[in-house]
mmCIF file of C-alpha atoms in Angstrom:
data_model
loop_
_atom_site.group_PDB
_atom_site.id
_atom_site.type_symbol
_atom_site.label_atom_id
_atom_site.label_comp_id
_atom_site.label_asym_id
_atom_site.label_seq_id
_atom_site.Cartn_x
_atom_site.Cartn_y
_atom_site.Cartn_z
ATOM 1 C CA UNK F 135 80.850 101.656 102.352
ATOM 2 C CA UNK F 136 79.114 105.016 101.923
ATOM 3 C CA UNK F 137 75.991 105.710 103.970
ATOM 4 C CA UNK F 138 73.248 108.221 103.094
ATOM 5 C CA UNK F 139 71.380 110.571 105.442
ATOM 6 C CA UNK F 140 68.743 107.884 106.064
ATOM 7 C CA UNK F 141 71.309 105.376 107.298
ATOM 8 C CA UNK F 142 71.279 103.254 104.147
ATOM 9 C CA UNK F 143 74.586 101.764 103.019
ATOM 10 C CA UNK F 144 75.148 101.672 99.264
ATOM 11 C CA UNK F 145 76.171 98.095 98.501
ATOM 12 C CA UNK F 146 75.067 97.856 94.871
ATOM 13 C CA UNK F 147 74.966 99.817 91.635
ATOM 14 C CA UNK F 148 72.645 99.480 88.674
ATOM 15 C CA UNK F 149 74.308 100.529 85.406
ATOM 16 C CA UNK F 150 72.256 101.308 82.292
ATOM 17 C CA UNK F 151 74.387 100.654 79.207
ATOM 18 C CA UNK F 152 71.910 102.026 76.643
ATOM 19 C CA UNK F 153 68.371 103.341 76.283
ATOM 20 C CA UNK F 154 67.911 101.404 73.046
ATOM 21 C CA UNK F 155 65.591 98.408 73.101
ATOM 22 C CA UNK F 156 64.223 95.981 70.525
ATOM 23 C CA UNK F 157 60.960 95.730 72.497
ATOM 24 C CA UNK F 158 58.345 98.441 73.015
ATOM 25 C CA UNK F 159 56.487 97.157 76.077
ATOM 26 C CA UNK F 160 53.176 98.912 76.649
ATOM 27 C CA UNK F 161 53.877 99.529 80.362
ATOM 28 C CA UNK F 162 57.381 100.907 79.928
ATOM 29 C CA UNK F 163 58.119 104.634 79.908
ATOM 30 C CA UNK F 164 61.646 104.357 78.500
ATOM 31 C CA UNK F 165 61.996 101.473 76.050
ATOM 32 C CA UNK F 166 61.770 101.140 72.299
ATOM 33 C CA UNK F 167 64.106 104.095 71.848
ATOM 34 C CA UNK F 168 66.905 104.708 69.360
ATOM 35 C CA UNK F 169 68.689 102.461 66.873
ATOM 36 C CA UNK F 170 67.741 98.818 67.510
ATOM 37 C CA UNK F 171 69.366 97.108 64.516
ATOM 38 C CA UNK F 172 71.310 94.828 66.819
ATOM 39 C CA UNK F 173 74.372 94.723 69.083
ATOM 40 C CA UNK F 174 76.847 97.465 68.268
ATOM 41 C CA UNK F 175 79.574 99.621 69.750
ATOM 42 C CA UNK F 176 78.658 102.335 72.242
ATOM 43 C CA UNK F 177 77.093 105.403 70.671
ATOM 44 C CA UNK F 178 78.436 108.890 71.376
ATOM 45 C CA UNK F 179 75.802 109.453 74.092
ATOM 46 C CA UNK F 180 76.583 106.144 75.811
ATOM 47 C CA UNK F 181 79.363 105.384 78.261
ATOM 48 C CA UNK F 182 82.289 103.661 76.607
ATOM 49 C CA UNK F 183 83.647 100.355 77.841
ATOM 50 C CA UNK F 184 86.447 102.198 79.639
ATOM 51 C CA UNK F 185 83.962 104.650 81.201
ATOM 52 C CA UNK F 186 81.900 101.819 82.660
ATOM 53 C CA UNK F 187 84.937 99.969 83.981
ATOM 54 C CA UNK F 188 86.401 103.133 85.493
ATOM 55 C CA UNK F 189 83.133 103.812 87.301
ATOM 56 C CA UNK F 190 83.014 100.248 88.624
ATOM 57 C CA UNK F 191 86.589 100.530 89.880
ATOM 58 C CA UNK F 192 85.612 103.615 91.881
ATOM 59 C CA UNK F 193 82.458 101.917 93.163
ATOM 60 C CA UNK F 194 84.583 99.006 94.347
ATOM 61 C CA UNK F 195 86.821 101.474 96.229
ATOM 62 C CA UNK F 196 83.670 102.311 98.233
ATOM 63 C CA UNK F 197 83.093 98.592 98.955
ATOM 64 C CA UNK F 198 80.201 98.224 96.512
ATOM 65 C CA UNK F 199 79.601 94.490 96.273
ATOM 66 C CA UNK F 200 77.352 94.029 93.236
ATOM 67 C CA UNK F 201 76.537 95.506 89.842
ATOM 68 C CA UNK F 202 73.464 94.885 87.692
ATOM 69 C CA UNK F 203 73.720 95.815 84.015
ATOM 70 C CA UNK F 204 70.465 97.109 82.523
ATOM 71 C CA UNK F 205 69.103 99.193 79.650
ATOM 72 C CA UNK F 206 66.965 99.658 77.594
ATOM 73 C CA UNK F 207 68.300 96.321 76.444
ATOM 74 C CA UNK F 208 71.926 95.931 77.605
ATOM 75 C CA UNK F 209 72.626 93.134 75.118
ATOM 76 C CA UNK F 210 72.386 95.701 72.325
ATOM 77 C CA UNK F 211 75.890 96.594 73.485
ATOM 78 C CA UNK F 212 78.452 94.526 71.582
ATOM 79 C CA UNK F 213 81.017 95.077 74.348
ATOM 80 C CA UNK F 214 78.885 93.591 77.140
ATOM 81 C CA UNK F 215 81.124 90.544 77.530
ATOM 82 C CA UNK F 216 84.216 92.762 77.802
ATOM 83 C CA UNK F 217 82.535 94.959 80.424
ATOM 84 C CA UNK F 218 81.609 91.898 82.484
ATOM 85 C CA UNK F 219 85.120 90.476 82.118
ATOM 86 C CA UNK F 220 86.700 93.728 83.304
ATOM 87 C CA UNK F 221 84.388 94.196 86.286
ATOM 88 C CA UNK F 222 86.578 94.462 89.415
ATOM 89 C CA UNK F 223 87.205 91.342 91.464
ATOM 90 C CA UNK F 224 84.820 90.923 94.365
ATOM 91 C CA UNK F 225 81.787 92.433 92.591
ATOM 92 C CA UNK F 226 78.898 90.115 91.771
ATOM 93 C CA UNK F 227 77.689 90.723 88.202
ATOM 94 C CA UNK F 228 74.100 90.324 87.052
ATOM 95 C CA UNK F 229 72.091 91.277 83.987
ATOM 96 C CA UNK F 230 68.490 92.269 83.289
ATOM 97 C CA UNK F 231 67.549 91.493 79.684
ATOM 98 C CA UNK F 232 64.609 90.606 77.493
ATOM 99 C CA UNK F 233 66.549 87.488 76.557
ATOM 100 C CA UNK F 234 66.442 87.687 72.762
ATOM 101 C CA UNK F 235 70.246 87.643 72.377
ATOM 102 C CA UNK F 236 70.964 85.073 75.085
ATOM 103 C CA UNK F 237 70.830 82.013 72.774
ATOM 104 C CA UNK F 238 74.105 83.041 71.120
ATOM 105 C CA UNK F 239 75.765 84.918 73.965
ATOM 106 C CA UNK F 240 74.950 83.188 77.256
ATOM 107 C CA UNK F 241 78.032 80.890 77.235
ATOM 108 C CA UNK F 242 80.393 83.791 76.490
ATOM 109 C CA UNK F 243 78.832 85.904 79.230
ATOM 110 C CA UNK F 244 79.344 83.108 81.734
ATOM 111 C CA UNK F 245 82.946 82.710 80.573
ATOM 112 C CA UNK F 246 83.379 86.452 81.098
ATOM 113 C CA UNK F 247 82.177 86.121 84.694
ATOM 114 C CA UNK F 248 78.436 86.854 84.691
ATOM 115 C CA UNK F 249 76.865 85.458 87.859
ATOM 116 C CA UNK F 250 73.120 85.961 87.455
ATOM 117 C CA UNK F 251 70.488 86.944 84.903
ATOM 118 C CA UNK F 252 66.910 88.251 85.038
ATOM 119 C CA UNK F 253 64.816 87.773 81.894
ATOM 120 C CA UNK F 254 61.687 89.844 81.270
ATOM 121 C CA UNK F 255 58.792 87.534 80.422
ATOM 122 C CA UNK F 256 55.251 88.783 80.899
ATOM 123 C CA UNK F 257 53.321 85.854 79.428
ATOM 124 C CA UNK F 258 53.724 82.245 78.267
ATOM 125 C CA UNK F 259 51.293 82.568 75.374
ATOM 126 C CA UNK F 260 52.898 83.866 72.183
ATOM 127 C CA UNK F 261 49.999 86.120 71.219
ATOM 128 C CA UNK F 262 49.651 87.589 74.711
ATOM 129 C CA UNK F 263 53.402 88.133 74.842
ATOM 130 C CA UNK F 264 53.293 90.033 71.543
ATOM 131 C CA UNK F 265 50.465 92.265 72.760
ATOM 132 C CA UNK F 266 52.385 93.298 75.876
ATOM 133 C CA UNK F 267 55.883 93.643 74.373
ATOM 134 C CA UNK F 268 54.927 94.768 70.844
ATOM 135 C CA UNK F 269 57.463 92.179 69.727
ATOM 136 C CA UNK F 270 57.425 88.931 67.773
ATOM 137 C CA UNK F 271 60.466 87.543 69.601
ATOM 138 C CA UNK F 272 58.662 85.104 71.894
ATOM 139 C CA UNK F 273 60.546 82.017 70.685
ATOM 140 C CA UNK F 274 63.892 83.790 71.018
ATOM 141 C CA UNK F 275 63.090 84.649 74.644
ATOM 142 C CA UNK F 276 62.153 81.035 75.443
ATOM 143 C CA UNK F 277 65.373 79.857 73.791
ATOM 144 C CA UNK F 278 67.293 82.521 75.702
ATOM 145 C CA UNK F 279 66.038 81.277 79.052
ATOM 146 C CA UNK F 280 67.054 77.721 78.131
ATOM 147 C CA UNK F 281 70.465 78.938 76.960
ATOM 148 C CA UNK F 282 71.001 80.761 80.253
ATOM 149 C CA UNK F 283 70.124 77.628 82.229
ATOM 150 C CA UNK F 284 72.361 75.465 80.058
ATOM 151 C CA UNK F 285 75.237 77.929 80.532
ATOM 152 C CA UNK F 286 74.940 77.624 84.305
ATOM 153 C CA UNK F 287 73.165 80.881 85.110
ATOM 154 C CA UNK F 288 70.918 79.319 87.716
ATOM 155 C CA UNK F 289 68.538 80.356 88.993
ATOM 156 C CA UNK F 290 67.179 82.337 86.062
ATOM 157 C CA UNK F 291 64.735 84.907 87.404
ATOM 158 C CA UNK F 292 61.783 85.756 85.176
ATOM 159 C CA UNK F 293 60.550 89.339 85.600
ATOM 160 C CA UNK F 294 56.825 89.882 85.083
ATOM 161 C CA UNK F 295 55.155 93.270 85.473
ATOM 162 C CA UNK F 296 51.729 92.768 87.048
ATOM 163 C CA UNK F 297 49.079 95.115 85.693
ATOM 164 C CA UNK F 298 45.633 94.870 84.155
ATOM 165 C CA UNK F 299 46.795 93.143 80.958
ATOM 166 C CA UNK F 300 49.007 90.541 82.650
ATOM 167 C CA UNK F 301 47.352 89.825 86.023
ATOM 168 C CA UNK F 302 45.405 86.917 84.533
ATOM 169 C CA UNK F 303 48.627 85.231 83.442
ATOM 170 C CA UNK F 304 50.094 85.046 86.960
ATOM 171 C CA UNK F 305 48.789 81.526 87.835
ATOM 172 C CA UNK F 306 50.316 79.887 84.761
ATOM 173 C CA UNK F 307 53.609 81.716 85.296
ATOM 174 C CA UNK F 308 53.706 80.479 88.896
ATOM 175 C CA UNK F 309 53.021 76.919 87.696
ATOM 176 C CA UNK F 310 55.752 77.354 85.067
ATOM 177 C CA UNK F 311 58.505 78.165 87.562
ATOM 178 C CA UNK F 312 57.272 75.486 89.973
ATOM 179 C CA UNK F 313 57.484 72.822 87.275
ATOM 180 C CA UNK F 314 60.823 73.826 85.750
ATOM 181 C CA UNK F 315 64.063 73.454 87.672
ATOM 182 C CA UNK F 316 66.249 76.534 87.854
ATOM 183 C CA UNK F 317 63.485 79.110 87.323
ATOM 184 C CA UNK F 318 62.234 81.724 89.755
ATOM 185 C CA UNK F 319 59.627 84.449 89.281
ATOM 186 C CA UNK F 320 59.643 88.109 90.252
ATOM 187 C CA UNK F 321 56.222 89.745 90.075
ATOM 188 C CA UNK F 322 56.821 93.478 89.750
ATOM 189 C CA UNK F 323 54.170 95.883 90.948
ATOM 190 C CA UNK F 324 53.021 98.343 88.281
ATOM 191 C CA UNK F 325 53.869 101.935 89.235
ATOM 192 C CA UNK F 326 51.450 104.422 87.635
ATOM 193 C CA UNK F 327 53.393 107.354 89.110
ATOM 194 C CA UNK F 328 56.106 106.495 86.575
ATOM 195 C CA UNK F 329 54.319 104.913 83.641
ATOM 196 C CA UNK F 330 50.951 106.685 83.755
ATOM 197 C CA UNK F 331 47.669 104.858 83.110
ATOM 198 C CA UNK F 332 46.584 104.494 86.770
ATOM 199 C CA UNK F 333 43.611 102.443 85.606
ATOM 200 C CA UNK F 334 46.063 99.643 84.744
ATOM 201 C CA UNK F 335 47.148 99.185 88.382
ATOM 202 C CA UNK F 336 45.961 96.121 90.285
ATOM 203 C CA UNK F 337 45.684 95.521 94.011
ATOM 204 C CA UNK F 338 49.008 93.807 94.692
ATOM 205 C CA UNK F 339 47.802 92.609 98.103
ATOM 206 C CA UNK F 340 45.349 90.310 96.338
ATOM 207 C CA UNK F 341 48.313 88.709 94.568
ATOM 208 C CA UNK F 342 50.051 88.256 97.930
ATOM 209 C CA UNK F 343 46.934 86.672 99.412
ATOM 210 C CA UNK F 344 46.522 84.270 96.477
ATOM 211 C CA UNK F 345 50.174 83.232 96.583
ATOM 212 C CA UNK F 346 50.003 82.559 100.300
ATOM 213 C CA UNK F 347 47.211 80.084 99.621
ATOM 214 C CA UNK F 348 49.280 78.324 96.934
ATOM 215 C CA UNK F 349 52.658 78.291 98.657
ATOM 216 C CA UNK F 350 54.290 75.362 100.421
ATOM 217 C CA UNK F 351 56.466 77.774 102.376
ATOM 218 C CA UNK F 352 56.533 81.552 102.916
ATOM 219 C CA UNK F 353 59.555 83.606 103.927
ATOM 220 C CA UNK F 354 60.074 87.256 104.761
ATOM 221 C CA UNK F 355 63.267 88.853 103.478
ATOM 222 C CA UNK F 356 65.016 91.501 105.507
ATOM 223 C CA UNK F 357 66.056 93.360 102.354
ATOM 224 C CA UNK F 358 63.156 95.536 101.145
ATOM 225 C CA UNK F 359 60.798 93.600 103.447
ATOM 226 C CA UNK F 360 59.882 91.338 100.521
ATOM 227 C CA UNK F 361 57.959 88.072 100.821
ATOM 228 C CA UNK F 362 59.094 84.899 99.096
ATOM 229 C CA UNK F 363 56.602 82.180 98.214
ATOM 230 C CA UNK F 364 57.973 78.705 97.528
ATOM 231 C CA UNK F 365 55.724 76.703 95.243
ATOM 232 C CA UNK F 366 56.564 73.151 94.230
ATOM 233 C CA UNK F 367 60.337 73.289 93.985
ATOM 234 C CA UNK F 368 60.936 74.188 97.626
ATOM 235 C CA UNK F 369 64.155 72.606 99.027
ATOM 236 C CA UNK F 370 63.360 69.500 101.047
ATOM 237 C CA UNK F 371 65.374 70.777 104.013
ATOM 238 C CA UNK F 372 62.960 73.661 104.581
ATOM 239 C CA UNK F 373 60.067 73.399 106.938
ATOM 240 C CA UNK F 374 56.536 74.509 106.194
ATOM 241 C CA UNK F 375 55.063 77.722 107.502
ATOM 242 C CA UNK F 376 56.340 81.287 107.584
ATOM 243 C CA UNK F 377 59.855 82.398 108.390
ATOM 244 C CA UNK F 378 61.213 85.818 109.276
ATOM 245 C CA UNK F 379 64.717 85.215 107.901
ATOM 246 C CA UNK F 380 64.968 84.516 104.190
ATOM 247 C CA UNK F 381 68.356 85.928 103.298
ATOM 248 C CA UNK F 382 70.369 82.714 103.465
ATOM 249 C CA UNK F 383 72.482 82.069 100.364
ATOM 250 C CA UNK F 384 71.476 78.398 100.113
ATOM 251 C CA UNK F 385 67.855 79.300 99.373
ATOM 252 C CA UNK F 386 68.831 81.791 96.676
ATOM 253 C CA UNK F 387 69.794 78.989 94.274
ATOM 254 C CA UNK F 388 66.631 76.884 94.541
ATOM 255 C CA UNK F 389 63.884 76.910 91.922
ATOM 256 C CA UNK F 390 60.146 77.312 92.405
ATOM 257 C CA UNK F 391 60.382 80.625 94.249
ATOM 258 C CA UNK F 392 58.026 83.549 93.599
ATOM 259 C CA UNK F 393 58.816 86.997 94.961
ATOM 260 C CA UNK F 394 56.784 90.192 94.709
ATOM 261 C CA UNK F 395 58.593 93.467 94.104
ATOM 262 C CA UNK F 396 56.077 95.905 95.551
ATOM 263 C CA UNK F 397 57.505 99.363 96.283
ATOM 264 C CA UNK F 398 54.103 101.095 96.125
ATOM 265 C CA UNK F 399 52.334 98.864 98.601
ATOM 266 C CA UNK F 400 55.323 98.126 100.823
ATOM 267 C CA UNK F 401 56.222 100.950 103.175
ATOM 268 C CA UNK F 402 59.668 99.504 103.914
ATOM 269 C CA UNK F 403 60.745 98.865 100.314
ATOM 270 C CA UNK F 404 62.332 102.219 99.478
ATOM 271 C CA UNK F 405 63.464 102.706 103.065
ATOM 272 C CA UNK F 406 65.729 99.681 102.588
ATOM 273 C CA UNK F 407 67.096 100.431 99.108
ATOM 274 C CA UNK F 408 70.885 100.052 98.914
ATOM 275 C CA UNK F 409 71.507 100.868 95.231
ATOM 276 C CA UNK F 410 72.685 103.853 93.252
ATOM 277 C CA UNK F 411 71.745 104.106 89.580
ATOM 278 C CA UNK F 412 73.903 105.107 86.618
ATOM 279 C CA UNK F 413 72.444 106.280 83.307
ATOM 280 C CA UNK F 414 73.995 105.438 79.964
ATOM 281 C CA UNK F 415 74.669 109.181 79.545
ATOM 282 C CA UNK F 416 77.170 109.287 82.441
ATOM 283 C CA UNK F 417 74.831 110.560 85.160
ATOM 284 C CA UNK F 418 74.433 109.206 88.672
ATOM 285 C CA UNK F 419 71.015 109.152 90.292
ATOM 286 C CA UNK F 420 70.142 108.253 93.844
ATOM 287 C CA UNK F 421 66.791 106.715 92.868
ATOM 288 C CA UNK F 422 65.727 104.684 89.868
ATOM 289 C CA UNK F 423 62.325 106.379 89.857
ATOM 290 C CA UNK F 424 63.508 109.986 89.798
ATOM 291 C CA UNK F 425 64.922 112.054 86.942
ATOM 292 C CA UNK F 426 65.336 115.298 88.894
ATOM 293 C CA UNK F 427 68.346 114.174 90.932
ATOM 294 C CA UNK F 428 70.802 113.523 88.098
ATOM 295 C CA UNK F 429 74.435 114.274 88.847
ATOM 296 C CA UNK F 430 77.001 114.355 86.045
ATOM 297 C CA UNK F 431 80.260 112.434 86.317
ATOM 298 C CA UNK F 432 81.859 114.921 83.920
ATOM 299 C CA UNK F 433 84.576 113.459 81.722
ATOM 300 C CA UNK F 434 84.583 110.276 83.816
ATOM 301 C CA UNK F 435 87.939 110.774 85.506
ATOM 302 C CA UNK F 436 88.221 108.848 88.763
ATOM 303 C CA UNK F 437 88.374 112.115 90.708
ATOM 304 C CA UNK F 438 85.108 113.313 89.124
ATOM 305 C CA UNK F 439 83.440 109.935 89.628
ATOM 306 C CA UNK F 440 84.405 109.806 93.312
ATOM 307 C CA UNK F 441 83.091 113.310 93.973
ATOM 308 C CA UNK F 442 79.804 112.688 92.146
ATOM 309 C CA UNK F 443 79.355 109.323 93.862
ATOM 310 C CA UNK F 444 79.841 110.775 97.350
ATOM 311 C CA UNK F 445 77.416 113.643 96.638
ATOM 312 C CA UNK F 446 74.811 111.338 95.113
ATOM 313 C CA UNK F 447 74.850 109.014 98.111
ATOM 314 C CA UNK F 448 74.637 111.935 100.522
ATOM 315 C CA UNK F 449 71.541 113.323 98.764
ATOM 316 C CA UNK F 450 69.649 110.027 98.414
ATOM 317 C CA UNK F 451 65.991 110.098 99.498
ATOM 318 C CA UNK F 452 63.592 107.122 99.774
ATOM 319 C CA UNK F 453 61.104 107.479 96.913
ATOM 320 C CA UNK F 454 57.867 106.184 98.458
ATOM 321 C CA UNK F 455 57.294 107.500 101.955
ATOM 322 C CA UNK F 456 59.679 110.469 101.689
ATOM 323 C CA UNK F 457 59.954 111.926 98.171
ATOM 324 C CA UNK F 458 56.460 110.703 97.362
ATOM 325 C CA UNK F 459 53.958 111.025 100.208
ATOM 326 C CA UNK F 460 50.221 110.413 100.442
ATOM 327 C CA UNK F 461 47.872 113.381 100.543
ATOM 328 C CA UNK F 462 44.607 113.633 102.476
ATOM 329 C CA UNK F 463 42.866 111.560 99.798
ATOM 330 C CA UNK F 464 45.434 108.769 100.027
ATOM 331 C CA UNK F 465 46.982 109.624 96.659
ATOM 332 C CA UNK F 466 50.736 109.784 96.109
ATOM 333 C CA UNK F 467 52.068 113.308 95.619
ATOM 334 C CA UNK F 468 55.554 114.821 95.518
ATOM 335 C CA UNK F 469 56.777 116.097 98.870
ATOM 336 C CA UNK F 470 57.339 119.845 98.411
ATOM 337 C CA UNK F 471 60.444 119.600 100.590
ATOM 338 C CA UNK F 472 62.253 117.959 97.668
ATOM 339 C CA UNK F 473 60.953 120.013 94.757
ATOM 340 C CA UNK F 474 63.908 121.585 93.021
ATOM 341 C CA UNK F 475 66.499 119.373 94.708
#
């Protein structure tokens, strides 16, 4: 397994299959782009099926254990099932999607070998959902979550970006996952450094504090120093109170769990990142949040992929706390040491 200059092993890759999306979420800086008529073959500027598989084969050579397929909306790729099926043995496969195409495709994805799915869902109210996503596909998303559960993709993790427009919906989303078997919730901290609109940011610590009051059990994960809050559906074998070790596999499959993804307010988050990103345009990047560290994989030969992968891992830098540092006023600013890297 390759290790970067900060001692972080790269155990996972996140592969964007397209920048196209049938949603245009108000908080997103890179969705709603391109042709969104529906699932189709890879476009000229997107990695082909063979390109993706060849990259994954090289990643597996370096002992990468997991791949997450993302977009845009990855289910706009007609070949998604084939890509999942051809993923090398020993790599866990997961998918982040808005869920609109899951009703028809969830069983085939499971048959192809998909292990896990995250579905973006920012509200339970249809009108509120439409305001955030600029989409009228609320019912399709709800059906998609049910289809994923029925196909055996449990737990289904619901991704909710927490910012000014959605913060008020957090309590009902927490109740929703507590009351429905097989659902978990990831509350994702809004990052104004990427999406702009700093006035939309909320104090994520207040969300932590509220959840701690609601939770039956609280755990601290080693990975990314994240906290897990078990509400309602906590496994009966667990004891109450806080725990410092929450990385056991048995807990990963239980419903009623809420986790906050808080890279801005969590000093250890980026310092414990173990993923390399891949863009749909055949570039590697050491950090999801940066666009100035792109490294081409050329014509996608295995030799070119290996070289680019090694160089990308070597040059990785934690985003918050290293690439982005706080100035005298406590504001995040780019560390001049990395300008032009």
